[in-house]
Amino acid sequence: MSKKAKSFEEFYSKNKDDILDIDIVAYYAESHDGDTTPFDKDMFCPECKQAELSFVHKTSKRRAHLRRIKSSNHKDGCSYNYEYASKKTVKKYVDSLNYEEIQDKLNSIMNMLCRKHNTKKTTSNDNEDLTKKRKNPMLIPERKDCETVLRALQRKRLNGWIDESDGEDFCVFYGKVKLKVIEKEKNSDDPKKTYKYYLLQIYTQNKKGEWKFRTSLYRGNMRDLVNEEVMYNIVMIGHLDFQFKPFTIKLANKNAIKYREA
C-alpha cells in the first residue's frame, strides 16, 4: 500500500472564496524574503475547505508545496483522509469497469476537479457527509482481509510542475487543455506493409497565456475527434513515463480518459 505523504498544489482561500494555485504563494515568498503573511491562516484543503494548510518552502531536494497543519482535520468524506491506492489496486479497479462505468467515473471526477468554483454557501449534516464519502469520485474500493476499504486516487494538474520525483504511480491527471491529433505510420512484420497509429497531443497554458506542448498519449488505432482551437476540460487515469522527454502518460487502459469542451 502506498504511504505517500499528502501534499497540495492548490488551496481554498476563504478571503477570496476561490481555489488558488500554490504558485501565487511561492512567487510572493520569493520576492518577499520568504514571507507568506498575506496567505497565512487563509489556505485550506481545496476539496473539503476545512483542513488548514501551511506553505513549505522549496529545498534542493523538493519543490515548494502545501501540507496539512497537524492540528487541523479534513471533513469526513474528504479523499485526503484516506491512504492512496497502490498502482496494482488502481489498475485492477479500472480494468473491472466497462466503458460506460469508467466514463461515468471520469465524468464525476471532472465535475469535481474542473468545475468553476461555486460561491453559494451550503450547510451539511452528518448524514450528508456520510453520503459524500460514499459518492466521492476520488475514492475507490479495495478488497482487504475479507472486507472492502476505501482508498484515494492521487491527483496531478497537467499545468503544474511535473518531474521524475512524482514517480510512476497511477494518478488522475486533469486540467484545461488544448488537443491535437497526430497520425503516424509504423512498419509491420511484413516489410511491404505499414499501419497507422495516433497520438493525442496535450497543450497547457503558461503564465504568459501561451499554449505550449505538454505531453502526448499513445492512442493506437483510435483517432480522437478534437477541434484544435477549442479549450477542453480533461481527466484521465494513468501514470507518468519518462522514457521520452519531457514525459508521456500511459493510460490505465484505453477508456481511462475523458474530455469535453470547457
PDB file of C-alpha atoms in Angstrom:
ATOM      1  CA  MET A   1       0.000   0.000   0.000  1.00  0.00           C
ATOM      2  CA  SER A   2       1.285   3.431  -0.912  1.00  0.00           C
ATOM      3  CA  LYS A   3       2.256   5.581   2.061  1.00  0.00           C
ATOM      4  CA  LYS A   4       2.990   8.691   0.014  1.00  0.00           C
ATOM      5  CA  ALA A   5       2.617  11.854   2.085  1.00  0.00           C
ATOM      6  CA  LYS A   6      -0.271  14.143   1.181  1.00  0.00           C
ATOM      7  CA  SER A   7       0.679  17.468  -0.373  1.00  0.00           C
ATOM      8  CA  PHE A   8      -1.335  20.103  -2.230  1.00  0.00           C
ATOM      9  CA  GLU A   9      -0.851  22.172  -5.378  1.00  0.00           C
ATOM     10  CA  GLU A  10      -3.977  24.286  -4.820  1.00  0.00           C
ATOM     11  CA  PHE A  11      -5.768  25.718  -1.829  1.00  0.00           C
ATOM     12  CA  TYR A  12      -9.105  27.213  -0.932  1.00  0.00           C
ATOM     13  CA  SER A  13      -8.955  30.865   0.137  1.00  0.00           C
ATOM     14  CA  LYS A  14     -11.794  31.902   2.429  1.00  0.00           C
ATOM     15  CA  ASN A  15     -10.969  35.580   1.887  1.00  0.00           C
ATOM     16  CA  LYS A  16     -11.349  35.267  -1.893  1.00  0.00           C
ATOM     17  CA  ASP A  17     -13.822  32.369  -1.759  1.00  0.00           C
ATOM     18  CA  ASP A  18     -11.919  30.678  -4.563  1.00  0.00           C
ATOM     19  CA  ILE A  19      -9.439  27.908  -5.354  1.00  0.00           C
ATOM     20  CA  LEU A  20      -5.944  29.367  -5.860  1.00  0.00           C
ATOM     21  CA  ASP A  21      -2.674  27.967  -7.155  1.00  0.00           C
ATOM     22  CA  ILE A  22       0.342  27.407  -4.895  1.00  0.00           C
ATOM     23  CA  ASP A  23       2.425  29.416  -7.388  1.00  0.00           C
ATOM     24  CA  ILE A  24       0.760  32.589  -6.071  1.00  0.00           C
ATOM     25  CA  VAL A  25       2.213  31.915  -2.631  1.00  0.00           C
ATOM     26  CA  ALA A  26       5.574  30.729  -3.958  1.00  0.00           C
ATOM     27  CA  TYR A  27       6.101  33.815  -6.126  1.00  0.00           C
ATOM     28  CA  TYR A  28       5.171  36.114  -3.250  1.00  0.00           C
ATOM     29  CA  ALA A  29       7.555  34.334  -0.887  1.00  0.00           C
ATOM     30  CA  GLU A  30      10.421  34.530  -3.393  1.00  0.00           C
ATOM     31  CA  SER A  31      10.019  38.284  -3.762  1.00  0.00           C
ATOM     32  CA  HIS A  32       9.480  38.990  -0.040  1.00  0.00           C
ATOM     33  CA  ASP A  33      12.371  37.153   1.627  1.00  0.00           C
ATOM     34  CA  GLY A  34      10.302  34.047   2.288  1.00  0.00           C
ATOM     35  CA  ASP A  35       7.381  35.871   3.922  1.00  0.00           C
ATOM     36  CA  THR A  36       3.906  34.419   3.338  1.00  0.00           C
ATOM     37  CA  THR A  37       1.949  36.574   5.809  1.00  0.00           C
ATOM     38  CA  PRO A  38      -0.864  37.601   3.375  1.00  0.00           C
ATOM     39  CA  PHE A  39      -1.739  33.915   2.896  1.00  0.00           C
ATOM     40  CA  ASP A  40      -1.230  32.573   6.412  1.00  0.00           C
ATOM     41  CA  LYS A  41      -4.459  31.337   8.046  1.00  0.00           C
ATOM     42  CA  ASP A  42      -6.181  31.525   4.653  1.00  0.00           C
ATOM     43  CA  MET A  43      -5.042  28.303   2.959  1.00  0.00           C
ATOM     44  CA  PHE A  44      -7.388  25.335   3.252  1.00  0.00           C
ATOM     45  CA  CYS A  45      -7.916  21.947   1.611  1.00  0.00           C
ATOM     46  CA  PRO A  46      -9.251  22.558  -1.919  1.00  0.00           C
ATOM     47  CA  GLU A  47     -11.637  19.616  -1.602  1.00  0.00           C
ATOM     48  CA  CYS A  48     -13.295  19.909   1.816  1.00  0.00           C
ATOM     49  CA  LYS A  49     -12.272  23.540   2.535  1.00  0.00           C
ATOM     50  CA  GLN A  50     -11.859  22.757   6.239  1.00  0.00           C
ATOM     51  CA  ALA A  51      -8.348  21.429   6.901  1.00  0.00           C
ATOM     52  CA  GLU A  52      -5.891  24.319   7.222  1.00  0.00           C
ATOM     53  CA  LEU A  53      -2.698  24.141   5.177  1.00  0.00           C
ATOM     54  CA  SER A  54       0.760  25.611   5.598  1.00  0.00           C
ATOM     55  CA  PHE A  55       3.320  26.558   2.968  1.00  0.00           C
ATOM     56  CA  VAL A  56       6.570  24.581   2.804  1.00  0.00           C
ATOM     57  CA  HIS A  57       9.406  26.375   1.039  1.00  0.00           C
ATOM     58  CA  LYS A  58      11.316  24.627  -1.707  1.00  0.00           C
ATOM     59  CA  THR A  59      14.646  22.977  -0.953  1.00  0.00           C
ATOM     60  CA  SER A  60      17.374  21.431  -3.082  1.00  0.00           C
ATOM     61  CA  LYS A  61      15.524  18.115  -2.832  1.00  0.00           C
ATOM     62  CA  ARG A  62      11.860  19.095  -3.006  1.00  0.00           C
ATOM     63  CA  ARG A  63       9.702  21.710  -4.682  1.00  0.00           C
ATOM     64  CA  ALA A  64       7.513  24.117  -2.704  1.00  0.00           C
ATOM     65  CA  HIS A  65       4.240  22.575  -1.565  1.00  0.00           C
ATOM     66  CA  LEU A  66       1.376  22.839   0.881  1.00  0.00           C
ATOM     67  CA  ARG A  67       0.693  20.400   3.692  1.00  0.00           C
ATOM     68  CA  ARG A  68      -1.982  19.972   6.323  1.00  0.00           C
ATOM     69  CA  ILE A  69      -1.417  21.542   9.711  1.00  0.00           C
ATOM     70  CA  LYS A  70      -1.449  18.599  12.129  1.00  0.00           C
ATOM     71  CA  SER A  71      -3.977  20.193  14.480  1.00  0.00           C
ATOM     72  CA  SER A  72      -6.449  20.739  11.635  1.00  0.00           C
ATOM     73  CA  ASN A  73      -8.572  17.930  10.180  1.00  0.00           C
ATOM     74  CA  HIS A  74     -10.309  17.250   6.887  1.00  0.00           C
ATOM     75  CA  LYS A  75     -14.061  16.807   6.795  1.00  0.00           C
ATOM     76  CA  ASP A  76     -15.467  13.303   6.928  1.00  0.00           C
ATOM     77  CA  GLY A  77     -15.679  12.073   3.344  1.00  0.00           C
ATOM     78  CA  CYS A  78     -12.737  14.129   2.037  1.00  0.00           C
ATOM     79  CA  SER A  79     -10.478  11.890  -0.038  1.00  0.00           C
ATOM     80  CA  TYR A  80      -7.393  13.308   1.691  1.00  0.00           C
ATOM     81  CA  ASN A  81      -8.393  11.328   4.802  1.00  0.00           C
ATOM     82  CA  TYR A  82      -7.571   8.084   3.010  1.00  0.00           C
ATOM     83  CA  GLU A  83      -4.375   6.290   2.079  1.00  0.00           C
ATOM     84  CA  TYR A  84      -3.503   6.442  -1.590  1.00  0.00           C
ATOM     85  CA  ALA A  85      -4.400   3.403  -3.644  1.00  0.00           C
ATOM     86  CA  SER A  86      -1.479   1.313  -4.860  1.00  0.00           C
ATOM     87  CA  LYS A  87      -0.672   1.043  -8.546  1.00  0.00           C
ATOM     88  CA  LYS A  88      -1.957  -2.543  -8.542  1.00  0.00           C
ATOM     89  CA  THR A  89      -5.237  -1.556  -6.862  1.00  0.00           C
ATOM     90  CA  VAL A  90      -5.930   1.266  -9.340  1.00  0.00           C
ATOM     91  CA  LYS A  91      -5.180  -0.921 -12.351  1.00  0.00           C
ATOM     92  CA  LYS A  92      -7.404  -3.722 -11.062  1.00  0.00           C
ATOM     93  CA  TYR A  93     -10.239  -1.294 -10.330  1.00  0.00           C
ATOM     94  CA  VAL A  94     -10.124   0.450 -13.720  1.00  0.00           C
ATOM     95  CA  ASP A  95      -9.977  -2.850 -15.590  1.00  0.00           C
ATOM     96  CA  SER A  96     -13.049  -4.065 -13.675  1.00  0.00           C
ATOM     97  CA  LEU A  97     -15.193  -1.285 -15.180  1.00  0.00           C
ATOM     98  CA  ASN A  98     -16.845  -1.383 -18.581  1.00  0.00           C
ATOM     99  CA  TYR A  99     -16.726   1.617 -20.924  1.00  0.00           C
ATOM    100  CA  GLU A 100     -19.872   3.273 -19.561  1.00  0.00           C
ATOM    101  CA  GLU A 101     -18.775   2.773 -15.952  1.00  0.00           C
ATOM    102  CA  ILE A 102     -15.307   4.260 -16.389  1.00  0.00           C
ATOM    103  CA  GLN A 103     -16.751   7.191 -18.337  1.00  0.00           C
ATOM    104  CA  ASP A 104     -19.268   7.835 -15.540  1.00  0.00           C
ATOM    105  CA  LYS A 105     -16.416   7.744 -13.019  1.00  0.00           C
ATOM    106  CA  LEU A 106     -14.322  10.175 -15.043  1.00  0.00           C
ATOM    107  CA  ASN A 107     -17.314  12.450 -15.560  1.00  0.00           C
ATOM    108  CA  SER A 108     -17.839  12.657 -11.793  1.00  0.00           C
ATOM    109  CA  ILE A 109     -14.151  13.388 -11.265  1.00  0.00           C
ATOM    110  CA  MET A 110     -14.270  16.085 -13.946  1.00  0.00           C
ATOM    111  CA  ASN A 111     -17.285  17.708 -12.313  1.00  0.00           C
ATOM    112  CA  MET A 112     -15.369  17.765  -9.041  1.00  0.00           C
ATOM    113  CA  LEU A 113     -11.937  18.922 -10.208  1.00  0.00           C
ATOM    114  CA  CYS A 114     -12.648  21.015 -13.304  1.00  0.00           C
ATOM    115  CA  ARG A 115     -15.869  22.824 -12.471  1.00  0.00           C
ATOM    116  CA  LYS A 116     -15.977  26.536 -11.860  1.00  0.00           C
ATOM    117  CA  HIS A 117     -15.854  27.348  -8.168  1.00  0.00           C
ATOM    118  CA  ASN A 118     -19.311  27.611  -6.645  1.00  0.00           C
ATOM    119  CA  THR A 119     -19.549  30.514  -4.228  1.00  0.00           C
ATOM    120  CA  LYS A 120     -23.003  29.524  -2.997  1.00  0.00           C
ATOM    121  CA  LYS A 121     -22.840  28.744   0.724  1.00  0.00           C
ATOM    122  CA  THR A 122     -24.155  25.362   1.764  1.00  0.00           C
ATOM    123  CA  THR A 123     -24.543  23.532   5.033  1.00  0.00           C
ATOM    124  CA  SER A 124     -24.460  19.803   5.706  1.00  0.00           C
ATOM    125  CA  ASN A 125     -25.181  17.386   8.489  1.00  0.00           C
ATOM    126  CA  ASP A 126     -23.505  14.106   9.468  1.00  0.00           C
ATOM    127  CA  ASN A 127     -25.761  12.029   7.212  1.00  0.00           C
ATOM    128  CA  GLU A 128     -24.920  14.223   4.219  1.00  0.00           C
ATOM    129  CA  ASP A 129     -21.198  13.930   4.983  1.00  0.00           C
ATOM    130  CA  LEU A 130     -21.525  10.136   5.038  1.00  0.00           C
ATOM    131  CA  THR A 131     -23.274  10.233   1.675  1.00  0.00           C
ATOM    132  CA  LYS A 132     -20.490  12.390   0.276  1.00  0.00           C
ATOM    133  CA  LYS A 133     -17.914   9.876   1.461  1.00  0.00           C
ATOM    134  CA  ARG A 134     -19.678   7.055  -0.345  1.00  0.00           C
ATOM    135  CA  LYS A 135     -20.067   9.113  -3.515  1.00  0.00           C
ATOM    136  CA  ASN A 136     -16.672  10.872  -3.561  1.00  0.00           C
ATOM    137  CA  PRO A 137     -15.335  10.051  -7.052  1.00  0.00           C
ATOM    138  CA  MET A 138     -11.730  10.284  -5.825  1.00  0.00           C
ATOM    139  CA  LEU A 139     -12.254   7.171  -3.685  1.00  0.00           C
ATOM    140  CA  ILE A 140     -12.125   3.600  -4.969  1.00  0.00           C
ATOM    141  CA  PRO A 141     -12.755   0.280  -3.200  1.00  0.00           C
ATOM    142  CA  GLU A 142     -10.060  -2.232  -2.321  1.00  0.00           C
ATOM    143  CA  ARG A 143     -10.667  -5.727  -1.020  1.00  0.00           C
ATOM    144  CA  LYS A 144      -8.512  -6.276   2.085  1.00  0.00           C
ATOM    145  CA  ASP A 145      -8.702  -9.041   4.700  1.00  0.00           C
ATOM    146  CA  CYS A 146     -12.200 -10.125   3.626  1.00  0.00           C
ATOM    147  CA  GLU A 147     -13.564  -6.592   3.787  1.00  0.00           C
ATOM    148  CA  THR A 148     -13.785  -3.610   1.451  1.00  0.00           C
ATOM    149  CA  VAL A 149     -11.878  -0.463   2.344  1.00  0.00           C
ATOM    150  CA  LEU A 150     -11.719   2.870   0.525  1.00  0.00           C
ATOM    151  CA  ARG A 151      -8.512   4.228  -0.975  1.00  0.00           C
ATOM    152  CA  ALA A 152      -7.847   7.622  -2.550  1.00  0.00           C
ATOM    153  CA  LEU A 153      -6.749   8.343  -6.082  1.00  0.00           C
ATOM    154  CA  GLN A 154      -3.772  10.655  -6.360  1.00  0.00           C
ATOM    155  CA  ARG A 155      -4.274  13.766  -8.474  1.00  0.00           C
ATOM    156  CA  LYS A 156      -1.971  15.865 -10.602  1.00  0.00           C
ATOM    157  CA  ARG A 157      -2.689  19.082 -12.522  1.00  0.00           C
ATOM    158  CA  LEU A 158      -1.390  18.970 -16.072  1.00  0.00           C
ATOM    159  CA  ASN A 159      -0.281  22.601 -15.951  1.00  0.00           C
ATOM    160  CA  GLY A 160       1.547  22.085 -12.642  1.00  0.00           C
ATOM    161  CA  TRP A 161       5.187  21.153 -12.138  1.00  0.00           C
ATOM    162  CA  ILE A 162       5.840  17.553 -13.179  1.00  0.00           C
ATOM    163  CA  ASP A 163       9.164  15.713 -12.991  1.00  0.00           C
ATOM    164  CA  GLU A 164      10.600  12.314 -12.085  1.00  0.00           C
ATOM    165  CA  SER A 165      10.174  12.987  -8.366  1.00  0.00           C
ATOM    166  CA  ASP A 166       6.427  12.464  -8.932  1.00  0.00           C
ATOM    167  CA  GLY A 167       7.096   8.776  -9.532  1.00  0.00           C
ATOM    168  CA  GLU A 168       5.087   6.402 -11.705  1.00  0.00           C
ATOM    169  CA  ASP A 169       2.053   5.555  -9.567  1.00  0.00           C
ATOM    170  CA  PHE A 170      -1.338   5.864 -11.208  1.00  0.00           C
ATOM    171  CA  CYS A 171      -2.854   9.346 -10.823  1.00  0.00           C
ATOM    172  CA  VAL A 172      -5.815  11.327 -12.009  1.00  0.00           C
ATOM    173  CA  PHE A 173      -4.354  13.900 -14.398  1.00  0.00           C
ATOM    174  CA  TYR A 174      -6.635  16.840 -15.058  1.00  0.00           C
ATOM    175  CA  GLY A 175      -6.855  20.413 -16.256  1.00  0.00           C
ATOM    176  CA  LYS A 176      -7.824  22.800 -19.032  1.00  0.00           C
ATOM    177  CA  VAL A 177      -6.006  21.958 -22.241  1.00  0.00           C
ATOM    178  CA  LYS A 178      -5.953  22.166 -25.993  1.00  0.00           C
ATOM    179  CA  LEU A 179      -5.683  18.960 -28.010  1.00  0.00           C
ATOM    180  CA  LYS A 180      -4.225  17.893 -31.315  1.00  0.00           C
ATOM    181  CA  VAL A 181      -4.244  14.526 -33.103  1.00  0.00           C
ATOM    182  CA  ILE A 182      -1.075  13.346 -34.831  1.00  0.00           C
ATOM    183  CA  GLU A 183      -1.143  10.458 -37.316  1.00  0.00           C
ATOM    184  CA  LYS A 184       1.925   8.223 -37.532  1.00  0.00           C
ATOM    185  CA  GLU A 185       2.951   5.210 -39.564  1.00  0.00           C
ATOM    186  CA  LYS A 186       4.901   2.196 -38.382  1.00  0.00           C
ATOM    187  CA  ASN A 187       6.325  -0.774 -40.235  1.00  0.00           C
ATOM    188  CA  SER A 188       4.687  -4.131 -39.586  1.00  0.00           C
ATOM    189  CA  ASP A 189       6.283  -7.565 -39.622  1.00  0.00           C
ATOM    190  CA  ASP A 190       5.647  -7.553 -43.336  1.00  0.00           C
ATOM    191  CA  PRO A 191       8.216  -5.065 -44.789  1.00  0.00           C
ATOM    192  CA  LYS A 192       5.767  -4.208 -47.577  1.00  0.00           C
ATOM    193  CA  LYS A 193       3.062  -3.090 -45.163  1.00  0.00           C
ATOM    194  CA  THR A 194       2.709  -0.289 -42.668  1.00  0.00           C
ATOM    195  CA  TYR A 195      -0.014   0.546 -40.201  1.00  0.00           C
ATOM    196  CA  LYS A 196      -1.278   3.822 -38.841  1.00  0.00           C
ATOM    197  CA  TYR A 197      -1.446   4.822 -35.217  1.00  0.00           C
ATOM    198  CA  TYR A 198      -2.384   8.044 -33.469  1.00  0.00           C
ATOM    199  CA  LEU A 199      -1.029  10.298 -30.736  1.00  0.00           C
ATOM    200  CA  LEU A 200      -3.143  12.752 -28.782  1.00  0.00           C
ATOM    201  CA  GLN A 201      -1.013  15.799 -28.042  1.00  0.00           C
ATOM    202  CA  ILE A 202      -1.845  17.903 -24.996  1.00  0.00           C
ATOM    203  CA  TYR A 203      -1.111  21.627 -24.700  1.00  0.00           C
ATOM    204  CA  THR A 204      -1.349  23.672 -21.496  1.00  0.00           C
ATOM    205  CA  GLN A 205      -1.324  27.412 -20.912  1.00  0.00           C
ATOM    206  CA  ASN A 206       1.711  29.049 -19.304  1.00  0.00           C
ATOM    207  CA  LYS A 207       1.795  32.148 -17.089  1.00  0.00           C
ATOM    208  CA  LYS A 208       2.018  34.373 -20.195  1.00  0.00           C
ATOM    209  CA  GLY A 209      -1.175  32.875 -21.588  1.00  0.00           C
ATOM    210  CA  GLU A 210       0.673  30.953 -24.306  1.00  0.00           C
ATOM    211  CA  TRP A 211      -0.338  27.409 -25.209  1.00  0.00           C
ATOM    212  CA  LYS A 212       2.683  25.113 -25.056  1.00  0.00           C
ATOM    213  CA  PHE A 213       3.117  21.407 -25.775  1.00  0.00           C
ATOM    214  CA  ARG A 214       2.939  19.432 -22.536  1.00  0.00           C
ATOM    215  CA  THR A 215       2.797  15.730 -23.360  1.00  0.00           C
ATOM    216  CA  SER A 216       1.227  13.153 -25.636  1.00  0.00           C
ATOM    217  CA  LEU A 217      -0.770   9.959 -25.292  1.00  0.00           C
ATOM    218  CA  TYR A 218      -0.441   6.879 -27.453  1.00  0.00           C
ATOM    219  CA  ARG A 219      -3.916   6.049 -28.784  1.00  0.00           C
ATOM    220  CA  GLY A 220      -3.185   3.068 -31.039  1.00  0.00           C
ATOM    221  CA  ASN A 221      -5.712   2.838 -33.865  1.00  0.00           C
ATOM    222  CA  MET A 222      -8.129   5.180 -32.068  1.00  0.00           C
ATOM    223  CA  ARG A 223      -8.372   8.620 -33.686  1.00  0.00           C
ATOM    224  CA  ASP A 224      -9.801  11.207 -31.289  1.00  0.00           C
ATOM    225  CA  LEU A 225     -12.122  13.795 -32.827  1.00  0.00           C
ATOM    226  CA  VAL A 226     -10.986  17.171 -31.484  1.00  0.00           C
ATOM    227  CA  ASN A 227     -11.028  20.816 -32.513  1.00  0.00           C
ATOM    228  CA  GLU A 228      -7.535  22.279 -32.161  1.00  0.00           C
ATOM    229  CA  GLU A 229      -8.948  25.757 -31.486  1.00  0.00           C
ATOM    230  CA  VAL A 230     -11.179  24.680 -28.605  1.00  0.00           C
ATOM    231  CA  MET A 231     -10.247  24.522 -24.923  1.00  0.00           C
ATOM    232  CA  TYR A 232     -11.176  21.264 -23.192  1.00  0.00           C
ATOM    233  CA  ASN A 233     -11.508  20.010 -19.650  1.00  0.00           C
ATOM    234  CA  ILE A 234      -9.707  16.686 -19.487  1.00  0.00           C
ATOM    235  CA  VAL A 235      -9.339  13.933 -16.879  1.00  0.00           C
ATOM    236  CA  MET A 236      -7.542  10.633 -17.224  1.00  0.00           C
ATOM    237  CA  ILE A 237      -6.183   7.868 -15.064  1.00  0.00           C
ATOM    238  CA  GLY A 238      -2.646   6.938 -15.969  1.00  0.00           C
ATOM    239  CA  HIS A 239       0.966   7.036 -14.881  1.00  0.00           C
ATOM    240  CA  LEU A 240       3.995   9.038 -15.910  1.00  0.00           C
ATOM    241  CA  ASP A 241       6.648   7.561 -18.167  1.00  0.00           C
ATOM    242  CA  PHE A 242       9.953   9.390 -18.595  1.00  0.00           C
ATOM    243  CA  GLN A 243      11.388   7.318 -21.440  1.00  0.00           C
ATOM    244  CA  PHE A 244      10.606  10.153 -23.862  1.00  0.00           C
ATOM    245  CA  LYS A 245      11.185  13.778 -22.823  1.00  0.00           C
ATOM    246  CA  PRO A 246       9.718  15.636 -21.125  1.00  0.00           C
ATOM    247  CA  PHE A 247       7.367  12.776 -20.236  1.00  0.00           C
ATOM    248  CA  THR A 248       4.436  10.786 -21.567  1.00  0.00           C
ATOM    249  CA  ILE A 249       1.353   9.462 -19.814  1.00  0.00           C
ATOM    250  CA  LYS A 250       0.367   5.825 -20.109  1.00  0.00           C
ATOM    251  CA  LEU A 251      -3.343   5.317 -19.524  1.00  0.00           C
ATOM    252  CA  ALA A 252      -4.580   2.607 -17.169  1.00  0.00           C
ATOM    253  CA  ASN A 253      -6.495   1.381 -20.222  1.00  0.00           C
ATOM    254  CA  LYS A 254      -7.693   2.922 -23.473  1.00  0.00           C
ATOM    255  CA  ASN A 255     -11.014   4.021 -21.946  1.00  0.00           C
ATOM    256  CA  ALA A 256      -9.484   5.813 -18.939  1.00  0.00           C
ATOM    257  CA  ILE A 257      -9.724   9.271 -20.496  1.00  0.00           C
ATOM    258  CA  LYS A 258     -12.499  11.829 -20.925  1.00  0.00           C
ATOM    259  CA  TYR A 259     -12.524  15.348 -22.325  1.00  0.00           C
ATOM    260  CA  ARG A 260     -15.223  17.878 -23.157  1.00  0.00           C
ATOM    261  CA  GLU A 261     -15.327  21.499 -24.199  1.00  0.00           C
ATOM    262  CA  ALA A 262     -14.609  23.797 -21.248  1.00  0.00           C
TER     263      ALA A 262
END
